[in-house]
Every structure is written in structure tokens, then in C-alpha cells.
Coordinates of C-alpha atoms in Angstrom, one line a residue:
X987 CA 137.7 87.2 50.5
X988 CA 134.7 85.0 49.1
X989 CA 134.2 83.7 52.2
X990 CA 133.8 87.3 53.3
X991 CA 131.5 88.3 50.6
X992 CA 129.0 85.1 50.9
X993 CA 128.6 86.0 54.5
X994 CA 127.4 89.7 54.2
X995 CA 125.6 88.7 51.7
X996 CA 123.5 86.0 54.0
X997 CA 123.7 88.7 56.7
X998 CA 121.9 91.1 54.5
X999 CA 119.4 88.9 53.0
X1000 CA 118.5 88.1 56.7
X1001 CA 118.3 91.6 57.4
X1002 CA 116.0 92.5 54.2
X1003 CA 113.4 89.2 55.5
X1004 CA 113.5 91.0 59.0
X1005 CA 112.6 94.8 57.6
X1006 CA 109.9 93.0 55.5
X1007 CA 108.3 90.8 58.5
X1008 CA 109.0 93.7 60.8
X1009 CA 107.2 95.8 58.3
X1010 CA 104.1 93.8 57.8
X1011 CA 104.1 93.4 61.8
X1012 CA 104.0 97.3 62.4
X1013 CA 100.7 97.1 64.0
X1014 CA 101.2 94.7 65.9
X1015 CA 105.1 96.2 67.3
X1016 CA 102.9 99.8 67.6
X1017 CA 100.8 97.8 70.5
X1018 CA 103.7 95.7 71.9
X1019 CA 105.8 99.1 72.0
X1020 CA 102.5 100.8 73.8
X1021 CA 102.4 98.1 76.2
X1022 CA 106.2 98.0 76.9
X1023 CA 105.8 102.3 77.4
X1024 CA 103.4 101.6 80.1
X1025 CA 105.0 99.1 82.0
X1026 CA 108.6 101.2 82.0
X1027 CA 106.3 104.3 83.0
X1028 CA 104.0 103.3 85.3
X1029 CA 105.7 99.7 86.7
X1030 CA 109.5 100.4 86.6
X1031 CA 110.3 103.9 86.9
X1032 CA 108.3 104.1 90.2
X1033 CA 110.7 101.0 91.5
X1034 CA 113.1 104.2 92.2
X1035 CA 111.0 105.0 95.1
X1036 CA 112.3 101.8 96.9
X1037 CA 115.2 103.4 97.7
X1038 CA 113.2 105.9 100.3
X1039 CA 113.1 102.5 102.3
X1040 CA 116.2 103.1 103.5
X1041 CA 116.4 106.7 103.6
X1042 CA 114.8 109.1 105.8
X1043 CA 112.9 111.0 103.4
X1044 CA 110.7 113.9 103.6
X1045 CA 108.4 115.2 101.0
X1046 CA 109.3 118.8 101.2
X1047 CA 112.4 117.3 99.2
X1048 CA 110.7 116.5 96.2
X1049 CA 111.8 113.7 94.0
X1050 CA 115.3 114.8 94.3
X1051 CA 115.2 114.0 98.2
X1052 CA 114.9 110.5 97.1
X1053 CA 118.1 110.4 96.2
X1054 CA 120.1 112.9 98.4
X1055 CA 117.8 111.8 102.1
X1056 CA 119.9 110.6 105.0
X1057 CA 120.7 106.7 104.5
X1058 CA 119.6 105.0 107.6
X1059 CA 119.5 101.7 106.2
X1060 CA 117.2 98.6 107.8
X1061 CA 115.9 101.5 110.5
X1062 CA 112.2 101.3 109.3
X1063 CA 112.1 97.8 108.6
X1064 CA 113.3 97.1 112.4
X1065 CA 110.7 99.7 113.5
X1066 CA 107.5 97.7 111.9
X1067 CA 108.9 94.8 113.1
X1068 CA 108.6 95.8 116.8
X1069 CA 105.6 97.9 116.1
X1070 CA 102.9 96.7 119.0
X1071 CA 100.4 96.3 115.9
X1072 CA 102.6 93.7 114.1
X1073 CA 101.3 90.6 115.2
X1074 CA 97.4 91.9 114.9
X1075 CA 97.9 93.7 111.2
X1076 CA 100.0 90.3 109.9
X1077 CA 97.5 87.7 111.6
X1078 CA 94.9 89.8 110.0
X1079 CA 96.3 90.1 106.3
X1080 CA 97.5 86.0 106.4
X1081 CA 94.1 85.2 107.5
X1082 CA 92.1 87.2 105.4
X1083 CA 94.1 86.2 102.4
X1084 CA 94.1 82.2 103.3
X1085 CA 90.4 82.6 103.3
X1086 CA 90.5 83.9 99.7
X1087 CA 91.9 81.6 98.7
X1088 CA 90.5 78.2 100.3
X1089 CA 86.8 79.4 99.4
X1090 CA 87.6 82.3 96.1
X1091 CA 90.3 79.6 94.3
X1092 CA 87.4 76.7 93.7
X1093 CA 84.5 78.4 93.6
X1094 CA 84.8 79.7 89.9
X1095 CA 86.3 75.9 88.8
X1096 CA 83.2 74.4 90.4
X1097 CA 80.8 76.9 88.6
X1098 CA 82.7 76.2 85.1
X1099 CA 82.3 72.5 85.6
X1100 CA 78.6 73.1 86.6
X1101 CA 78.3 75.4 83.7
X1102 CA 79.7 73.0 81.0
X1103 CA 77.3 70.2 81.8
X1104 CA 74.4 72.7 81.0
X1105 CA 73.1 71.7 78.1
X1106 CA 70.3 74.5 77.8
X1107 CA 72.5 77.2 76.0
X1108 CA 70.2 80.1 76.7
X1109 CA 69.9 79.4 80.1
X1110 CA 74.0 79.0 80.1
X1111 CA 74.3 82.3 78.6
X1112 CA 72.4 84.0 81.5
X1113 CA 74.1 82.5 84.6
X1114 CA 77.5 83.3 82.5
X1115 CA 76.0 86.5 82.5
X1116 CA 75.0 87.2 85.5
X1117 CA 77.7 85.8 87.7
X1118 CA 80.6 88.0 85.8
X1119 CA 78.8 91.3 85.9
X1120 CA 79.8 91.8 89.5
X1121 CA 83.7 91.9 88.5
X1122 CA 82.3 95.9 86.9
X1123 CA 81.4 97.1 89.9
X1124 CA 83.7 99.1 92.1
X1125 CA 84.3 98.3 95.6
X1126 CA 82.7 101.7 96.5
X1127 CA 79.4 100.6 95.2
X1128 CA 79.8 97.1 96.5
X1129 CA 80.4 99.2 99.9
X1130 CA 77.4 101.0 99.5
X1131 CA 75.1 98.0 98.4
X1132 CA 76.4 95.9 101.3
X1133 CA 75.2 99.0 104.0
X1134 CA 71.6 98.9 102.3
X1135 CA 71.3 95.8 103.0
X1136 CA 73.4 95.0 106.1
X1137 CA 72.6 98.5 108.0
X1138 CA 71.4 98.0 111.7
X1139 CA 69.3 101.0 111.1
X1140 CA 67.9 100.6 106.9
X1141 CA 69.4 97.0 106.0
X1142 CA 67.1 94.7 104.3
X1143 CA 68.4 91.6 105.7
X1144 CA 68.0 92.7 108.6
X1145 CA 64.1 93.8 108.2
X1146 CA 63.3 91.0 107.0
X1147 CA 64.8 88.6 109.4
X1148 CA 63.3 90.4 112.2
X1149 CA 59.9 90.5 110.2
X1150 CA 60.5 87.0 109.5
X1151 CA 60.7 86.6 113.7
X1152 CA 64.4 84.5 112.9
X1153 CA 66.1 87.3 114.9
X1154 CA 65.1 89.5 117.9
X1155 CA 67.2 92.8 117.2
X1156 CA 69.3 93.8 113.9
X1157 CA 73.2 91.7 113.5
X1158 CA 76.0 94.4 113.3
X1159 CA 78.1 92.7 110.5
X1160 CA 79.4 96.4 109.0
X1161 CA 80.9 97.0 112.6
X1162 CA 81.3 93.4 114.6
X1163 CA 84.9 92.6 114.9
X1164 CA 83.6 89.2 114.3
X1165 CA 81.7 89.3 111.2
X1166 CA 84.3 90.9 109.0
X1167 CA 86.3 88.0 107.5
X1168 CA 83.1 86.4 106.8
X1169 CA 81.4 90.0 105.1
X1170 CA 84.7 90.2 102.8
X1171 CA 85.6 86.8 102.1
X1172 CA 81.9 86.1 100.5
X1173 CA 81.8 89.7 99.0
X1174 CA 84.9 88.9 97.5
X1175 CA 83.6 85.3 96.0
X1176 CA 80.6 86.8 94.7
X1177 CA 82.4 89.7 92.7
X1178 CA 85.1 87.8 91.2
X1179 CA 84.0 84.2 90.7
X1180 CA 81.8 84.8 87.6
X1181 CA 85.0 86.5 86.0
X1182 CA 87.5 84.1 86.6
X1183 CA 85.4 81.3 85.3
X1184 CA 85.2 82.5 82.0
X1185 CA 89.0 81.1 82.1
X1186 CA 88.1 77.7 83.3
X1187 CA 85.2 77.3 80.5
X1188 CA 88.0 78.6 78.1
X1189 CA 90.0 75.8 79.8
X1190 CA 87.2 73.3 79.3
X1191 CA 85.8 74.4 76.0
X1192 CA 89.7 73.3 74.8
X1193 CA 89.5 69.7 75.9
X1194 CA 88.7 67.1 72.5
X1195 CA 84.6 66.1 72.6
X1196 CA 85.8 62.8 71.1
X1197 CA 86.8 61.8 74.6
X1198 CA 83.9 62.8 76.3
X1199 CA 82.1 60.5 73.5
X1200 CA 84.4 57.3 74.4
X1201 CA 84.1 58.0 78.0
X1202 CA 80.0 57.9 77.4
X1203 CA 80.3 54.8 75.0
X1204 CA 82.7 52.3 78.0
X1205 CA 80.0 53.3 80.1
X1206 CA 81.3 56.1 82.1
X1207 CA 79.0 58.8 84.0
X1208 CA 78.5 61.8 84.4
X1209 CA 80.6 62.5 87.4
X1210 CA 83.5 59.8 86.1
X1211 CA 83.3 62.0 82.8
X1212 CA 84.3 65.3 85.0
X1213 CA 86.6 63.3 87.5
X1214 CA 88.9 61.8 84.8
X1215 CA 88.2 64.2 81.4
X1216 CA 87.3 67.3 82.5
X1217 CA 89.3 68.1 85.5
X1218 CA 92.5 66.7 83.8
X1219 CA 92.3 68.8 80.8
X1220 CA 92.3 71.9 83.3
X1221 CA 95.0 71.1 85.1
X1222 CA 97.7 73.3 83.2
X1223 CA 94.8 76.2 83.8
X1224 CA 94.4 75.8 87.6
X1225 CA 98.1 75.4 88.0
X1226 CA 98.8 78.7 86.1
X1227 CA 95.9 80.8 88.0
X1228 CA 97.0 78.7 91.7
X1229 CA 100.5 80.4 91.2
X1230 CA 99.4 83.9 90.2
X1231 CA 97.0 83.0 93.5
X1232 CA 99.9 82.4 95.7
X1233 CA 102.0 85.4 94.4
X1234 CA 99.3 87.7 94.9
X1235 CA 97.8 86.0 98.4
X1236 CA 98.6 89.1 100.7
X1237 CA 97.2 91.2 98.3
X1238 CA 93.6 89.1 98.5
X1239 CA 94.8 86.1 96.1
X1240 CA 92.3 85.5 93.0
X1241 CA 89.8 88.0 93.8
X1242 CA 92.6 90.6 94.9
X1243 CA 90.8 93.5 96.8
X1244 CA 92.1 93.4 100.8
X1245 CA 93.0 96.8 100.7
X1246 CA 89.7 97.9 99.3
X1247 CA 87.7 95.9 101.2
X1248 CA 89.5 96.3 104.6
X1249 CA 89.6 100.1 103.5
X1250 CA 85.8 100.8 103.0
X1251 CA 84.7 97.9 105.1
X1252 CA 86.6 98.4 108.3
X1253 CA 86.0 101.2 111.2
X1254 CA 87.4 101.6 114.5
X1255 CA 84.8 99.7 115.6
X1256 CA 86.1 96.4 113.4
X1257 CA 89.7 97.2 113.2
X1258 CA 91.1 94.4 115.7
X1259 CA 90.4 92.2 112.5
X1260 CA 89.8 94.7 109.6
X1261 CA 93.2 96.4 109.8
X1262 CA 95.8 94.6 107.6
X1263 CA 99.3 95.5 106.3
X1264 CA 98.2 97.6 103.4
X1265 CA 95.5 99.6 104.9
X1266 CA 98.5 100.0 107.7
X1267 CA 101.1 101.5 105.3
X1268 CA 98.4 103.7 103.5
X1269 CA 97.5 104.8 107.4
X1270 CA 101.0 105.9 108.2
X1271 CA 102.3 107.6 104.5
X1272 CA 99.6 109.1 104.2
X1273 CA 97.8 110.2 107.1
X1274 CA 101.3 110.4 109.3
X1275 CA 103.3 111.9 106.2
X1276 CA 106.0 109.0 106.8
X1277 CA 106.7 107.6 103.5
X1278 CA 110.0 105.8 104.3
X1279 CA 108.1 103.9 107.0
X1280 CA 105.3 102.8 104.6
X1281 CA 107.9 102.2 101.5
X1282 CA 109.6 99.6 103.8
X1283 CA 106.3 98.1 104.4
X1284 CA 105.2 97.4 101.6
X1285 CA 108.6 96.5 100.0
X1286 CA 108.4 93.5 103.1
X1287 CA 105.4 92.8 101.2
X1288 CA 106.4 92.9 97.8
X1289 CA 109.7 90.5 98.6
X1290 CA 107.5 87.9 100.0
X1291 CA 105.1 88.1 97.2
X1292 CA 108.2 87.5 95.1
X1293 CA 109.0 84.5 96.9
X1294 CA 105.6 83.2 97.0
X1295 CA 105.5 83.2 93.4
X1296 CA 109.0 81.4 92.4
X1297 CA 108.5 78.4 95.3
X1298 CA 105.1 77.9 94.3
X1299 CA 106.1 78.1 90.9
X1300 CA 109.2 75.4 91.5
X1301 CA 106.3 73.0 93.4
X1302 CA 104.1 72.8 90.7
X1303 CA 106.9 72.1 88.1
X1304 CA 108.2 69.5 90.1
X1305 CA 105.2 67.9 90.7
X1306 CA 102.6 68.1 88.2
X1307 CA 105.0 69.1 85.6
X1308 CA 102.9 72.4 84.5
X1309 CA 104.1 75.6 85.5
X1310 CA 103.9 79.4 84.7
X1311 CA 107.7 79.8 83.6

């Protein structure tokens, strides 16, 4: 019975600390809670909507029909599969993506190395500045910006190159099948690379001076200083951002904007390379009203992205022992 009586008694003295931190933490549970609202609105409630994958659903239904459609099980996912644009939309999306990511994933670590071995602050500040500014614009305005300049018919560049006498008649890189990688793949670096180095210089600003100090003091250089201080001490940073890369590669990677890109950028003109899976799916719900057939697109896509991200994920662990869980 005393045994009894000493253990409610610990029970409700841990109860009484939790109430008291719980209460002096209300602010901070009030934003976790807000956050945690959010995501079970607008990220897991919508996961329902999986299920018209393997359904044959019609909107007339309403949500209920997502639930009470004809099952017709792997029907849709067979049907992209032998769709004739299969090869062209996936060769498209890999390639886009692959490009992302070999020029978008160093660009930003190179600039925040280059940026921490400036030693003028103020002219620090406004390259900072200036490179991550970009990452406010929308794609719609980057889409606009890149016709007044790239336009056969008003483009700058192309004015001035013929002014110049470096080209005979305008390039068509808004509508040549064969400029468009190119046109969103450097679009794409020069938006988002300013952003995402703010996380390497975070990355950078962590590592201990003190080392940098020895380093100078056995004699080592600049270059030696980067190659065996600075890069090292951003390793757990680039192996973090390299699997969130990888996860999210069919989406666009680091700079993550295919489907706005290939959207605004591509015509009918371009589409034997600007058409990729997601502008594909949005093509077919949307425009064809088949939103089983575009669910079981993108859930293709979202399974692989899922995969992407736990074998990357179990590489980086087991080889240079920093990981993202």
C-alpha cells in the first residue's frame, strides 16, 4: 500500500512539472499546433485522393465518388505506361532534372565559399543581396523577363547581338526544341542559387576561426584552407540539402520549378523536350477532365520520390556517416 502511495505520488509530481513546462511553453505549442493543423489539412487529408488511382472516378461525383467510383485497380497505371508519350515525357523530366542538379547543386556552395573569402563586408553584403532576390520573383515574371529579352521580334539579346554583327538573324531560344533545357536549367541556377547559399554561409559561418588561424600559421593557403577546413565543416550541410536534392529531383531538385518552367516556357513548338511528367498529368486532369489517369501519374511520381529519398538517404549514412534521419 506504501508502495502504491509513493508511486502516484512520483506520478503526480511528474505531472505537475509537465503542466508547469507545458504552461510556460504555450507559445511555443500554439505554433507547433498551427504548424501540425496545416500539415493534417493541407498535406494529409488530400492523401485521400490517392485512392481515385485506382478508381474510375468522375467529378460529377463529388468527393463522395472518391470513395464509392468503380475499382479498376492498376488500369491507369498500365495505360501511362504504354502511352506512345512515355518514353519522350520521362527522358524529358530525368533529363531536365539531372541537369538541375549537376549545375543548380554546386553553384550556390561555390558562391558561399567565394563569398566567405570576401573580406570587404559591404561589398559582401551586396552580392548576398543581390544574388538571393531572384528566389522573390514568380516564375510568371521570370517568364515575362526572359521573352523581353529573348523575343525574336523585341528581345534585347537578340538586338544587340545582331547590332553587335555576332549573329545574322534573331536565335529562337523561347520556341527551339533545342534551346530549352539550356533556357531552364540556367533560369533555374540564377533564381535559386543566391537563396540556397545563405545555408552554406550559415554552414561556413559555424566552422571554429581558430582553425582557420592554425591552418594560416603551418603555412597553409588559401585554397588548402578551403580544401581541408572549409569544405569539411560543410559536409553535414551538403549531405542534408544533396538528399532533399535527390528526393525532390523529378520535381526540378534544389531549385524545384519543372512544372513552372516547362509550363510557361514550353509551346507546341518546343514540346518534344519541354513536355515532362507533370506538365503531362496537369494536361490530361485538367484539360481531358481524367483525374484517375493523372492521380496515378503522379502517385508513380511520388513513390519514386519516396525511394529516392530513403536510398540516398541510406548511402550517405553509410558512407560519410551524416544523414538526414
Amino acid at each position: 500500500m506504501e508502495l502504491d502511495t509513493g508511486v502516484t505520488g512520483i506520478k503526480g509530481k511528474a505531472e505537475q512539472r509537465f503542466w508547469k513546462r507545458f504552461k510556460k511553453q504555450k507559445t511555443l505549442h500554439l505554433f507547433v499546433g498551427l504548424g501540425m493543423v496545416f500539415l493534417l489539412v493541407f498535406a494529409y487529408t488530400p492523401m485521400f485522393g490517392i485512392l481515385m488511382a485506382f478508381k474510375q472516378y468522375s467529378i460529377s461525383t463529388g468527393i463522395k465518388g472518391i470513395f464509392t467510383s468503380d475499382w479498376v485497380g492498376l488500369k491507369h497505371f498500365k495505360e501511362f505506361f504504354s502511352d506512345y508519350q512515355f518514353g519522350t515525357i520521362v527522358r524529358n523530366t530525368l533529363v531536365l532534372s539531372l541537369l538541375k542538379v549537376f549545375f543548380a547543386f554546386p553553384a550556390p556552395i561555390l558562391l558561399a565559399v567565394l563569398l566567405s573569402e570576401v573580406k570587404h563586408l559591404r561589398f559582401k553584403r551586396i552580392v548576398q543581396t543581390i544574388s538571393y532576390l531572384p528566389h522573390f520573383i514568380s516564375w510568371v515574371v521570370v517568364a515575362g523577363i526572359a521573352f523581353a529579352f529573348l523575343s525574336t521580334d523585341v528581345g534585347m539579346v537578340n538586338k544587340a547581338l545582331i547590332t553587335l554583327g555576332f549573329i545574322d538573324k534573331p536565335l529562337d531560344v523561347l520556341t527551339n526544341p533545342n534551346y530549352f533545357w539550356g533556357l531552364a536549367t540556367g533560369s533555374a541556377v540564377w533564381k535559386e542559387m543566391g537563396w540556397w547559399t545563405i545555408i552554406f554561409l550559415a554552414a561556413i559561418a559555424g566552422i571554429n576561426p581558430s582553425l582557420y588561424e592554425a591552418a594560416q600559421i603551418d603555412g597553409a593557403g588559401r585554397l588548402a584552407r578551403i580544401r581541408h577546413i572549409t569544405f569539411p565543416g560543410m559536409k553535414g550541410t551538403i549531405v542534408v540539402v544533396l538528399i532533399l536534392t535527390i528526393g525532390s529531383i523529378l520535381g526540378g531538385g534544389l531549385v524545384g520549378s519543372n512544372f513552372e518552367q516547362a509550363f510557361l516556357f514550353g509551346n507546341s513548338i518546343n514540346s518534344p523536350t519541354s513536355e515532362i511528367v507533370q506538365t503531362y498529368a496537369f494536361k490530361v486532369g485538367l484539360r481531358d477532365g481524367r483525374f484517375s489517369y493523372a492521380a496515378a501519374i503522379d502517385l508513380i511520381q511520388s513513390v519514386i520520390s519516396v525511394i529516392l529519398i530513403f536510398s540516398s538517404n541510406y548511402i550517405a549514412k553509410r558512407t560519410s556517416g551524416s544523414s538526414l534521419f
